């Protein structure tokens, strides 16, 4: 404490103590992660899964499709980390390669459904006549559970990863369009949009410059949830044999094949199930974290 | 007399109420129901009234943010209410708007430079990038913000600073008329004074006409030349500022003035406290719309709607009001004299 | 002994970018039956002060320190249970938004009766009788019918009356009104202010009125505390405060308000501005909180925080240069 001599007649106020310990502001990237632990955990798990998918061949895997009838249903051991299935294939390798299918489907569906939903949502948010028609169609589609819709679509085509993506995307579009339309309708009422109209901005520019960028935050959040639900839908489709062809290892396939042996060899189902759960958890954590970080008010809306 | 910058004739805006599965119309909100006024070059006309009286709807209708139900809006001698949007777009340059909420009136994903450049580009007011940059810098000077702030995002500014950016955006189009829709209502007292002074300086400097929409009578009195008072979608009184405040000629204006709290403890004021609430604009009362709350209402008010017409005013010309009381002999008319000073506790 | 005594109240909040010192050393008292207004602009800490009195601040991230004594009992030392006994019973509160502070799915009568049944153990029948009585008191016509209505059936002004009825139901000794008329139209505001003036005489509860509107203060308060940046900068009875404000912030505030009736004598004046912005409450300020915006700032102001001094009987201000009773305003600037 410095002792400053006050001029005569001057009274200084008593200093107020700190009642909360001073904390260092959490700034920068690490600060952001510390303030948003869900993003940190979800993001870490997600990166881990992407790493696994990309580098699967280098992570001590064997050929996931190599049959070895002599080595059927081996328990997990140093040789076969997750054991082998009823055709003698290495479950560890199959699960790691299965990550590729799951992530491809999840990300692709999230991207395609968002783009399609964004387009449809923008159109119906701006064109009155189109709105009532499009939204009734979407209502109709939403009355069918997405999984049933996807099964029906898969029944029309051959099983392939591309077709799985297409089927799930179509099933997810109505939800995204509804969200975007709702956001567009509320953004249209914003004073800055009125100000832009008064400033002579043309409608297409208003959509691109004033509406679109402001839909991206809620859309990103929605996309993560779609990603998670697409991964689950893919696993279900593959599990019931309506998804990826059996030749491509996917978590749903592996579980389907292990189903018959569930009571004696539970690990065949267990390991892909754990991977699926962790990945879906990661994506959902990321989504929740992004929602809170991007717009705290949206937490109530979604 | 030169042509007014803005002329509004018998403007009506009825919003349909949709209900049911097919969205059929079940009724109308008579938000604005026959409003006429004009604004001369460099003049400020204030539109006052309580929430739901339709004053903001008038502003938006004039800006043609939606199509009107009936009436005419004439800007610089040209009718704009029925103009196709292609012809209207260049006309929009002449009238701009400043909104109430400094937070939602700026696009959060645009930098200040882009916000200000948008109208300049749209109306082709700058030949090249250098001129654009110079104009943006000039606008920042006009609203007394630092030039180097153009690279920042709206959320980096306080409410008052954002309102300055909103004003700069309105000025960017070099308009003749600015519609201020509750432009200072959301601001704190000390910041409000800054923005009011800024608007007055700009008006003097640039010869702007202002349509000042507000519920704050003290600010209105400070800012305006003329005042139009609205109640339930109609204008009930129009007068030059001094006449209106010194000698209100409509019972609603009188009650409104008397209701404003003044920062003068113990002031002996004549208090008129209205009973009840404003009726719904879906089903406005027959006759004079104010008769349900009017302390002086008599039989005629309940059946016949009073037209807006000139009333006698010792202070000057141009005082119109819509009230049957002025048909009564002066000694029976409670609004005959100049009661403003007593109501406002003004020495 | 005053009814309420707030001493060195500090309410701080932990935020991601530092501690927000929302209220930092505020002291005042309220006598029984008196109306005290706390005025200031947004962010000055007036609402946080009100919430702190009822301990409605979530802890964490907030923390309250100091002393808040109601009839000599320090509310900050009470258990949560004891505090619940005080809220709604000895001290009640009216909020700004009558729309969101009422429960939309309960009838008006139920909401008034709830506090009565909770605190005073009235039967359902008695509670409804009392609810009708309260609605009559706050001037709601046809009270017997209205008790069975839901909030959405009432207009904004009616809802605020119901809020007041709920707040007064248990005959509180202290009523805290946080911007009670800000969301209302002027003619409705006039009705509510009239009601508050009337109830003051009939009910006799002390009122702490939180507002930003100096006009409202002049209409209902007896004494005023002016807050700025989390501190009390001036306190006086309303007469002296409006006639001879001592703190430059109060002077600036009054000067920046246009006066109704200004056009009548034809003197068109420019509004006084307070330049600049309120300082961030996340940094500890040396010197006077108003130094960055004050027209009279000197080096002394920037380094030494002025103590609250009695400049005239009952009139305190925190300013090194504020005029004392026997000094004129000229000397103040020269000092």
PDB file of C-alpha atoms in Angstrom, chain A residues 4 6-7 9-14 16-27 35, chain C residues 8 10 12-14 16-17 19 21 24-25 61 63 65 284 300 304-307 309 320:
ATOM      1  CA  UNK A   4      -0.384   9.105  -0.676  1.00  0.00           C
ATOM      2  CA  UNK A   6      -4.268  13.726   0.451  1.00  0.00           C
ATOM      3  CA  UNK A   7      -4.807  17.454   0.099  1.00  0.00           C
ATOM      4  CA  UNK A   9     -10.368  18.589   2.980  1.00  0.00           C
ATOM      5  CA  UNK A  10     -10.302  15.635   0.615  1.00  0.00           C
ATOM      6  CA  UNK A  11     -11.882  12.430   1.847  1.00  0.00           C
ATOM      7  CA  UNK A  12     -11.054   9.210   0.060  1.00  0.00           C
ATOM      8  CA  UNK A  13     -13.529   6.385  -0.153  1.00  0.00           C
ATOM      9  CA  UNK A  14     -12.542   3.207   1.613  1.00  0.00           C
ATOM     10  CA  UNK A  16     -13.717  -2.211  -1.536  1.00  0.00           C
ATOM     11  CA  UNK A  17     -12.279  -5.672  -1.067  1.00  0.00           C
ATOM     12  CA  UNK A  18     -12.441  -8.428  -3.666  1.00  0.00           C
ATOM     13  CA  UNK A  19     -15.116 -10.874  -2.637  1.00  0.00           C
ATOM     14  CA  UNK A  20     -14.508 -13.239  -5.505  1.00  0.00           C
ATOM     15  CA  UNK A  21     -10.963 -14.390  -6.246  1.00  0.00           C
ATOM     16  CA  UNK A  22      -9.596 -12.740  -9.372  1.00  0.00           C
ATOM     17  CA  UNK A  23      -9.640 -15.184 -12.258  1.00  0.00           C
ATOM     18  CA  UNK A  24      -7.568 -14.953 -15.363  1.00  0.00           C
ATOM     19  CA  UNK A  25      -9.831 -14.310 -18.314  1.00  0.00           C
ATOM     20  CA  UNK A  26     -10.159 -17.426 -20.422  1.00  0.00           C
ATOM     21  CA  UNK A  27      -9.269 -16.174 -23.860  1.00  0.00           C
ATOM     22  CA  UNK A  35     -15.342 -22.506 -21.282  1.00  0.00           C
TER      23      UNK A  35
ATOM     24  CA  UNK C   8     -21.477  -1.857   2.043  1.00  0.00           C
ATOM     25  CA  UNK C  10     -21.171  -5.816  -2.815  1.00  0.00           C
ATOM     26  CA  UNK C  12     -20.013  -9.504  -7.866  1.00  0.00           C
ATOM     27  CA  UNK C  13     -20.374 -12.009 -10.682  1.00  0.00           C
ATOM     28  CA  UNK C  14     -17.848 -14.402 -12.086  1.00  0.00           C
ATOM     29  CA  UNK C  16     -15.587 -15.821 -18.492  1.00  0.00           C
ATOM     30  CA  UNK C  17     -13.624 -12.603 -18.941  1.00  0.00           C
ATOM     31  CA  UNK C  19     -15.129 -10.572 -12.237  1.00  0.00           C
ATOM     32  CA  UNK C  21     -18.283  -5.804  -9.868  1.00  0.00           C
ATOM     33  CA  UNK C  24     -19.530  -2.358  -5.215  1.00  0.00           C
ATOM     34  CA  UNK C  25     -20.031  -0.896  -1.769  1.00  0.00           C
ATOM     35  CA  UNK C  61     -21.735 -17.252 -10.385  1.00  0.00           C
ATOM     36  CA  UNK C  63     -21.565 -13.490  -4.616  1.00  0.00           C
ATOM     37  CA  UNK C  65     -21.116  -9.427   0.679  1.00  0.00           C
ATOM     38  CA  UNK C 284     -10.953  -2.110 -10.724  1.00  0.00           C
ATOM     39  CA  UNK C 300      -7.269  14.217  -8.005  1.00  0.00           C
ATOM     40  CA  UNK C 304      -8.459   9.274  -5.378  1.00  0.00           C
ATOM     41  CA  UNK C 305     -11.961   7.860  -5.159  1.00  0.00           C
ATOM     42  CA  UNK C 306     -14.127  10.456  -3.397  1.00  0.00           C
ATOM     43  CA  UNK C 307     -15.874   9.392  -0.202  1.00  0.00           C
ATOM     44  CA  UNK C 309     -19.760  13.207   2.198  1.00  0.00           C
ATOM     45  CA  UNK C 320     -14.385  16.014  -4.362  1.00  0.00           C
TER      46      UNK C 320
END
